PDB file of C-alpha atoms in Angstrom:
ATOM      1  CA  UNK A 213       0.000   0.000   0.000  1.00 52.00           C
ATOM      2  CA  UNK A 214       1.298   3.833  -1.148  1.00 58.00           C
ATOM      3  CA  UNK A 215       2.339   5.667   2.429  1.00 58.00           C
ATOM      4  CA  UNK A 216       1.657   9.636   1.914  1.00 58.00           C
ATOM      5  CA  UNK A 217       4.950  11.460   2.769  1.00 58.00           C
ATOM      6  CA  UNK A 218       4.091  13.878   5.359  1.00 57.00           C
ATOM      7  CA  UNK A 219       4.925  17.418   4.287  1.00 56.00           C
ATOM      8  CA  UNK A 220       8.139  18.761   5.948  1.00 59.00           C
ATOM      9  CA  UNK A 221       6.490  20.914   8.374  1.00 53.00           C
ATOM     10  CA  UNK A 222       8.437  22.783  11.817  1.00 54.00           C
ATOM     11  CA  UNK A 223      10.352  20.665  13.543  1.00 55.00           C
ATOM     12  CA  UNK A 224       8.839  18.573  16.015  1.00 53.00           C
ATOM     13  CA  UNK A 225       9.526  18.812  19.247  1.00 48.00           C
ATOM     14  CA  UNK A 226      12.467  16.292  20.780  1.00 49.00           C
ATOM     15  CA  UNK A 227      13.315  15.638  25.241  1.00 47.00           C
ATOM     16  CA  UNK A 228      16.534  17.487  26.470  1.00 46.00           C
ATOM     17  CA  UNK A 229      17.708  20.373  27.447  1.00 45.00           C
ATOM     18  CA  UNK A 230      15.956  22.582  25.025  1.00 44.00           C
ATOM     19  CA  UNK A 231      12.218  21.643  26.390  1.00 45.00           C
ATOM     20  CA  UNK A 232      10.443  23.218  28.810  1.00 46.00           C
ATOM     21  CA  UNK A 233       7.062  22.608  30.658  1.00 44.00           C
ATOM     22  CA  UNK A 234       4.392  25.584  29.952  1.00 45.00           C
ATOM     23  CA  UNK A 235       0.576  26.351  30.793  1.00 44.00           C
ATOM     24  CA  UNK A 236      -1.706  25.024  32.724  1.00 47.00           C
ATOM     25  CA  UNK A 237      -2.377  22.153  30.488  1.00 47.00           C
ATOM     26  CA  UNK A 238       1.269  21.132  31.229  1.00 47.00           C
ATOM     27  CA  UNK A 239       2.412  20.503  27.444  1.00 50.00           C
ATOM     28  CA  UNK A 240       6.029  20.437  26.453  1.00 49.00           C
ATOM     29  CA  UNK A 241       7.157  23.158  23.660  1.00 49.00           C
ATOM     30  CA  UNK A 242      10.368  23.545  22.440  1.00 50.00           C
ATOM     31  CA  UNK A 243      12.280  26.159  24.258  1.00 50.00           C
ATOM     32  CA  UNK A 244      12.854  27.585  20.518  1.00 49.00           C
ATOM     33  CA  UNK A 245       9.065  27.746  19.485  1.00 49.00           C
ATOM     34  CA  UNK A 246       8.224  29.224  22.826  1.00 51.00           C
ATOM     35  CA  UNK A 247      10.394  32.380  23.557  1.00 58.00           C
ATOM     36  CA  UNK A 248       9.738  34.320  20.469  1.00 60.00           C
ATOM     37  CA  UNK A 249       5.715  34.268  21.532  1.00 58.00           C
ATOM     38  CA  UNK A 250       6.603  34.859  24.955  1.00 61.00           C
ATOM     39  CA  UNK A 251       8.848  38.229  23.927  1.00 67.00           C
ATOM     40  CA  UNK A 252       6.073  39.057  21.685  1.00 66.00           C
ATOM     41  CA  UNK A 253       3.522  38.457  24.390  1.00 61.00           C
ATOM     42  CA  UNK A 254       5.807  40.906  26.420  1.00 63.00           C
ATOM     43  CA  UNK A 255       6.295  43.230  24.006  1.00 68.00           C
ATOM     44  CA  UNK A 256       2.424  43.346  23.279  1.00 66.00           C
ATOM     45  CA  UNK A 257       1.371  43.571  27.193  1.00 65.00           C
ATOM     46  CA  UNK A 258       3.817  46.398  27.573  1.00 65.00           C
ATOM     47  CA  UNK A 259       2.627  48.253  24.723  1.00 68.00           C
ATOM     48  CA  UNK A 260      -0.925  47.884  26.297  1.00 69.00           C
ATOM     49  CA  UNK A 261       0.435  49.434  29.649  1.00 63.00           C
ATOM     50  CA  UNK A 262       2.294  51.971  28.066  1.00 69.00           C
ATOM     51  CA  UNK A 263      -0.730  53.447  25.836  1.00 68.00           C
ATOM     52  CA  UNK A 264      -3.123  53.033  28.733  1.00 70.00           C
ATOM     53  CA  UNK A 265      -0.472  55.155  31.208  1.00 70.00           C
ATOM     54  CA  UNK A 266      -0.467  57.099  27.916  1.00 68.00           C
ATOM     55  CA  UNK A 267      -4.325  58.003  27.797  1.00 74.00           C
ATOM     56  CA  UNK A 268      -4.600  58.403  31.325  1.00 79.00           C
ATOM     57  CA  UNK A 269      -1.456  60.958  31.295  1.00 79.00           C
ATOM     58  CA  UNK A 270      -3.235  62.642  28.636  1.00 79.00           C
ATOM     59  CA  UNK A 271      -6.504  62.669  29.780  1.00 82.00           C
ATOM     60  CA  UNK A 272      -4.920  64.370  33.368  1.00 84.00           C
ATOM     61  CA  UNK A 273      -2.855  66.962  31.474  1.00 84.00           C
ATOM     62  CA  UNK A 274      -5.883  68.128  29.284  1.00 82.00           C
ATOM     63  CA  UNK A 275      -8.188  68.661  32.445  1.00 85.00           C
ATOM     64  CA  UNK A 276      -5.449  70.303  34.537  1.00 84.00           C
ATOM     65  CA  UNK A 277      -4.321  72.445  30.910  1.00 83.00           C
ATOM     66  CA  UNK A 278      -7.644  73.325  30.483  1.00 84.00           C
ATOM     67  CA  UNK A 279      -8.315  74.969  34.164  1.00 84.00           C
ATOM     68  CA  UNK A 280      -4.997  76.005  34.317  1.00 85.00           C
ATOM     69  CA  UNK A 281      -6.297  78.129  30.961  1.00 86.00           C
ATOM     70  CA  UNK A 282      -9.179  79.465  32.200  1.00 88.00           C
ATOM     71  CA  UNK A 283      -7.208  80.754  34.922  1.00 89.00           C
ATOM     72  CA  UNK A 284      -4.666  82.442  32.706  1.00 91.00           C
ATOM     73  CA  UNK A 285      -7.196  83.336  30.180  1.00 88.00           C
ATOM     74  CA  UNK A 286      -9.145  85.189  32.932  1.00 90.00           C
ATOM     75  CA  UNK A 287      -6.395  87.134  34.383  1.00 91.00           C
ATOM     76  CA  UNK A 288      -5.166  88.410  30.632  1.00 91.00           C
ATOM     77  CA  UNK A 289      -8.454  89.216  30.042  1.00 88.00           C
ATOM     78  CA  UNK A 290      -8.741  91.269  33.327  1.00 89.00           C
ATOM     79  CA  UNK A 291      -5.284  93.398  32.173  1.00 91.00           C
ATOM     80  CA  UNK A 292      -6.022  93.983  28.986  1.00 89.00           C
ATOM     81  CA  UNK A 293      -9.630  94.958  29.385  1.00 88.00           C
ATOM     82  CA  UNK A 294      -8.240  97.041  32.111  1.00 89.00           C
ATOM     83  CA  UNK A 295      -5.818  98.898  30.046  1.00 90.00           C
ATOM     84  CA  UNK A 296      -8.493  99.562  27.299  1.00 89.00           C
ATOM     85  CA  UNK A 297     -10.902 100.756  29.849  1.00 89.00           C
ATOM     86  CA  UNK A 298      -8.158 103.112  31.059  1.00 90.00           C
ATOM     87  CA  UNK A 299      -7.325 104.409  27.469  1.00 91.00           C
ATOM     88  CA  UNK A 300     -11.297 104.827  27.259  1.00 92.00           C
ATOM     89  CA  UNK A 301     -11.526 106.731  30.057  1.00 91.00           C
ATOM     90  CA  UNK A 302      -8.772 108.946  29.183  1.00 92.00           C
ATOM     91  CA  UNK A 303      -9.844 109.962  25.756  1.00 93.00           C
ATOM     92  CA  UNK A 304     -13.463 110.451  27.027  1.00 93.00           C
ATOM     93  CA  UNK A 305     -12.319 113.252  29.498  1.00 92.00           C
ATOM     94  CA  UNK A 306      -9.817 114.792  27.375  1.00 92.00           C
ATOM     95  CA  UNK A 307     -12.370 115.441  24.399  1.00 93.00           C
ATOM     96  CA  UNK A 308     -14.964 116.383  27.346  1.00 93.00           C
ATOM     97  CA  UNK A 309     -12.621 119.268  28.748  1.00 91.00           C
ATOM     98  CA  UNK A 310     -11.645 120.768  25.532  1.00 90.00           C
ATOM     99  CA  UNK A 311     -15.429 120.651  24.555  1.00 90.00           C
ATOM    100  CA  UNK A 312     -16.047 123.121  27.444  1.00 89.00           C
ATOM    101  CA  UNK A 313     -13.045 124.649  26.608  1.00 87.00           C
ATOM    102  CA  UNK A 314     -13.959 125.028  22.915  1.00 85.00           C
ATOM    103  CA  UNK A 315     -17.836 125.905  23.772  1.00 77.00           C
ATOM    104  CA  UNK A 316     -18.241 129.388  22.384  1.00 67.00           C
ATOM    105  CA  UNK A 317     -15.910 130.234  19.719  1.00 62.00           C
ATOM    106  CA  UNK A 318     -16.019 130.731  16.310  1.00 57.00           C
ATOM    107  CA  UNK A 319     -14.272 130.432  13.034  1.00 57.00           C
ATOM    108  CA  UNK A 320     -11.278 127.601  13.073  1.00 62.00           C
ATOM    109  CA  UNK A 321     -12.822 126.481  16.431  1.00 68.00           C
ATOM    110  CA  UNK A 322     -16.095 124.869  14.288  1.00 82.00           C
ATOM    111  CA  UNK A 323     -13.836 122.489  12.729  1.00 86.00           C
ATOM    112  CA  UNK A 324     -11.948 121.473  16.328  1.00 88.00           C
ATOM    113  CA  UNK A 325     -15.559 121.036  17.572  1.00 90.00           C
ATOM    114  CA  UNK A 326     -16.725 118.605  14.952  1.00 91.00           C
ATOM    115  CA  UNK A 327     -14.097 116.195  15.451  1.00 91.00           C
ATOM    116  CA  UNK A 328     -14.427 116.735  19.952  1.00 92.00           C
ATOM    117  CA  UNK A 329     -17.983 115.888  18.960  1.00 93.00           C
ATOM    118  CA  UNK A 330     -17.125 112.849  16.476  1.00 93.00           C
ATOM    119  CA  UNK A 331     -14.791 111.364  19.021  1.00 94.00           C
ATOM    120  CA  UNK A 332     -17.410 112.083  22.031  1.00 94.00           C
ATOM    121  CA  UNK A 333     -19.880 109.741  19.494  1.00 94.00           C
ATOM    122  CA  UNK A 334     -17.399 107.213  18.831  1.00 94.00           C
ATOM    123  CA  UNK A 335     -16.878 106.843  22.423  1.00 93.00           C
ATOM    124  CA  UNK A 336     -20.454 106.816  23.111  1.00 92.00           C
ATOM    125  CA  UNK A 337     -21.418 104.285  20.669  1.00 90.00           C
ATOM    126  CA  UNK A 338     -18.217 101.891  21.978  1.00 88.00           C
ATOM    127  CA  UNK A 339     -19.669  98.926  23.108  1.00 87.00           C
ATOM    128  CA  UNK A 340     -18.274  98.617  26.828  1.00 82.00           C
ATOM    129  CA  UNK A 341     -20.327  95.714  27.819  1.00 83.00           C
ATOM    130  CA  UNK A 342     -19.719  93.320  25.096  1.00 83.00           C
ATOM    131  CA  UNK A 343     -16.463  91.448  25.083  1.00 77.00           C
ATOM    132  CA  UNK A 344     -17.587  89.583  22.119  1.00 84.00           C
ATOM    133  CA  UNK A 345     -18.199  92.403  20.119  1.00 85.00           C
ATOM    134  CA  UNK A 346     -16.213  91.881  16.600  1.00 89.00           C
ATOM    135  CA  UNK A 347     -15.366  95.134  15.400  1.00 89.00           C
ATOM    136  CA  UNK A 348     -13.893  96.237  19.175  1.00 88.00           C
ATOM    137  CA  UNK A 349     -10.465  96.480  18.224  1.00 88.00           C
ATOM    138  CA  UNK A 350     -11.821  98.720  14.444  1.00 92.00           C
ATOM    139  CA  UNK A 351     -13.503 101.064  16.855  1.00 91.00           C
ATOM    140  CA  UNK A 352     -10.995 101.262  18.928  1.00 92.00           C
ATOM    141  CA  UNK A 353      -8.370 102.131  15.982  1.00 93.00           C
ATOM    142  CA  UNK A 354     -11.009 104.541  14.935  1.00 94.00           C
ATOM    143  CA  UNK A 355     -10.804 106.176  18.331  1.00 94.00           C
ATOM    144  CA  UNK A 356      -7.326 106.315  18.657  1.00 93.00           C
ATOM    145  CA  UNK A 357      -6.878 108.180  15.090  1.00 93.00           C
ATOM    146  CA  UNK A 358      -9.718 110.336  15.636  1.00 93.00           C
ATOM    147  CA  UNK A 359      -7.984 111.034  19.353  1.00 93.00           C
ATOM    148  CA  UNK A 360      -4.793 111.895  17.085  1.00 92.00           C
ATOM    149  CA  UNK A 361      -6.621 113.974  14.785  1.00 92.00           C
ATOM    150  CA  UNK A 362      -7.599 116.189  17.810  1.00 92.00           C
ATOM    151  CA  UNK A 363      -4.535 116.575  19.300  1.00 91.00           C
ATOM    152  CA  UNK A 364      -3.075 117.580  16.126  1.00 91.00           C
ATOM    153  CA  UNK A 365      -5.605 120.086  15.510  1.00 90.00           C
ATOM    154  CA  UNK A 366      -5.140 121.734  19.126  1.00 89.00           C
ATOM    155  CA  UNK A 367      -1.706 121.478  18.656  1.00 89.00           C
ATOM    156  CA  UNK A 368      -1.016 119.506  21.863  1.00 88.00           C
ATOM    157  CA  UNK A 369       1.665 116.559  22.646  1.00 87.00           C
ATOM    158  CA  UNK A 370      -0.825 113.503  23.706  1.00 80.00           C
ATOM    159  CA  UNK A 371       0.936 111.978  26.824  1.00 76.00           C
ATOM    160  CA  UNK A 372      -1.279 108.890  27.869  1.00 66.00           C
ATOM    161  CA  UNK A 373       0.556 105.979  28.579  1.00 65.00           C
ATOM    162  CA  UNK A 374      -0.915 102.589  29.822  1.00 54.00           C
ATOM    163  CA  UNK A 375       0.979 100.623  32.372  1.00 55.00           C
ATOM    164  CA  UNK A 376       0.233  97.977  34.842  1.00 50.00           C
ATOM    165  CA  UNK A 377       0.744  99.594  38.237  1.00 53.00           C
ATOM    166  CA  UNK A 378      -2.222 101.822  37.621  1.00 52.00           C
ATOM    167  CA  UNK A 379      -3.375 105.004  35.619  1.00 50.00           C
ATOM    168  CA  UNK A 380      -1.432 106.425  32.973  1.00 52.00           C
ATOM    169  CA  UNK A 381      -2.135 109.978  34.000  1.00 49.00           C
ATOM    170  CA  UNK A 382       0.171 112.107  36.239  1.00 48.00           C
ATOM    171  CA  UNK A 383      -0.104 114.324  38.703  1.00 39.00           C
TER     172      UNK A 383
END
């Protein structure tokens, strides 16, 4: 009767000193076969741990970023809106005095009135409340040329200068 050759498949697995006894099952593997699965076990465990540690690293930094943000956001917020509110202020009083002091003259003094009473508008319409507002830092360009405008007209040196410690006016 024909015998079917068996096809040359790994090698099969012999007693010595290359055998070892693994799993619960208690089979014998050759010491060959077995430690490139358990190093790629290893290596596939560990590169579970690692992208867990990973997320959870990630997930801790965002939360703590993101507070630590709103924090910092907040207190730049608070300076700056402090320093235009200052800068406001100023340019609101200055065109308010020379609009008394300009009150009842005539001739080249109907031209320096106009633009005291264009930059008293553009300060009025400003939109203090509103944060949000999209066009804040246009009107505010617009109020700083018109401011320039003025000072140039009444031939005087504009000396406002915004700091941190407090007011940019002098006494």
């Amino acid at each position: 009767m024909w015998r079917r050759r068996r096809s040359p498949g790994p090698p099969r697995a012999k007693w010595g000193a290359s055998h070892c006894l693994t799993g619960p099952s208690r089979t014998f593997f050759p010491r060959s076969c077995h430690t490139p699965v358990i190093s790629a076990f290893k290596r596939w465990r560990q590169s579970c741990l690692s992208w867990r540690f990973h997320g959870e690293g990630y997930e801790e930094g965002y939360e703590e970023g993101s507070s630590l943000g709103i924090l910092e956001g907040r207190q730049y917020g608070t300076v700056h809106g402090a320093k235009i509110g200052s800068e406001i202020g100023c340019y609101r009083g200055f065109a308010l005095a020379w609009k008394c002091l300009l009150h009842g003259g005539a001739g080249d003094k109907d031209r320096k009135m106009k633009v005291v009473e264009a930059l008293i508008t553009l300060l009025q319409h400003f939109p203090y409340d509103d944060p949000t507002y999209e066009k804040l830092h246009e009107d505010l360009d617009r109020i700083r040329g018109k401011f320039r405008q003025l000072c140039s007209l009444l031939n005087v040196q504009p000396d406002f200068k915004v700091s941190t410690g407090g007011s940019g006016l002098a006494f």
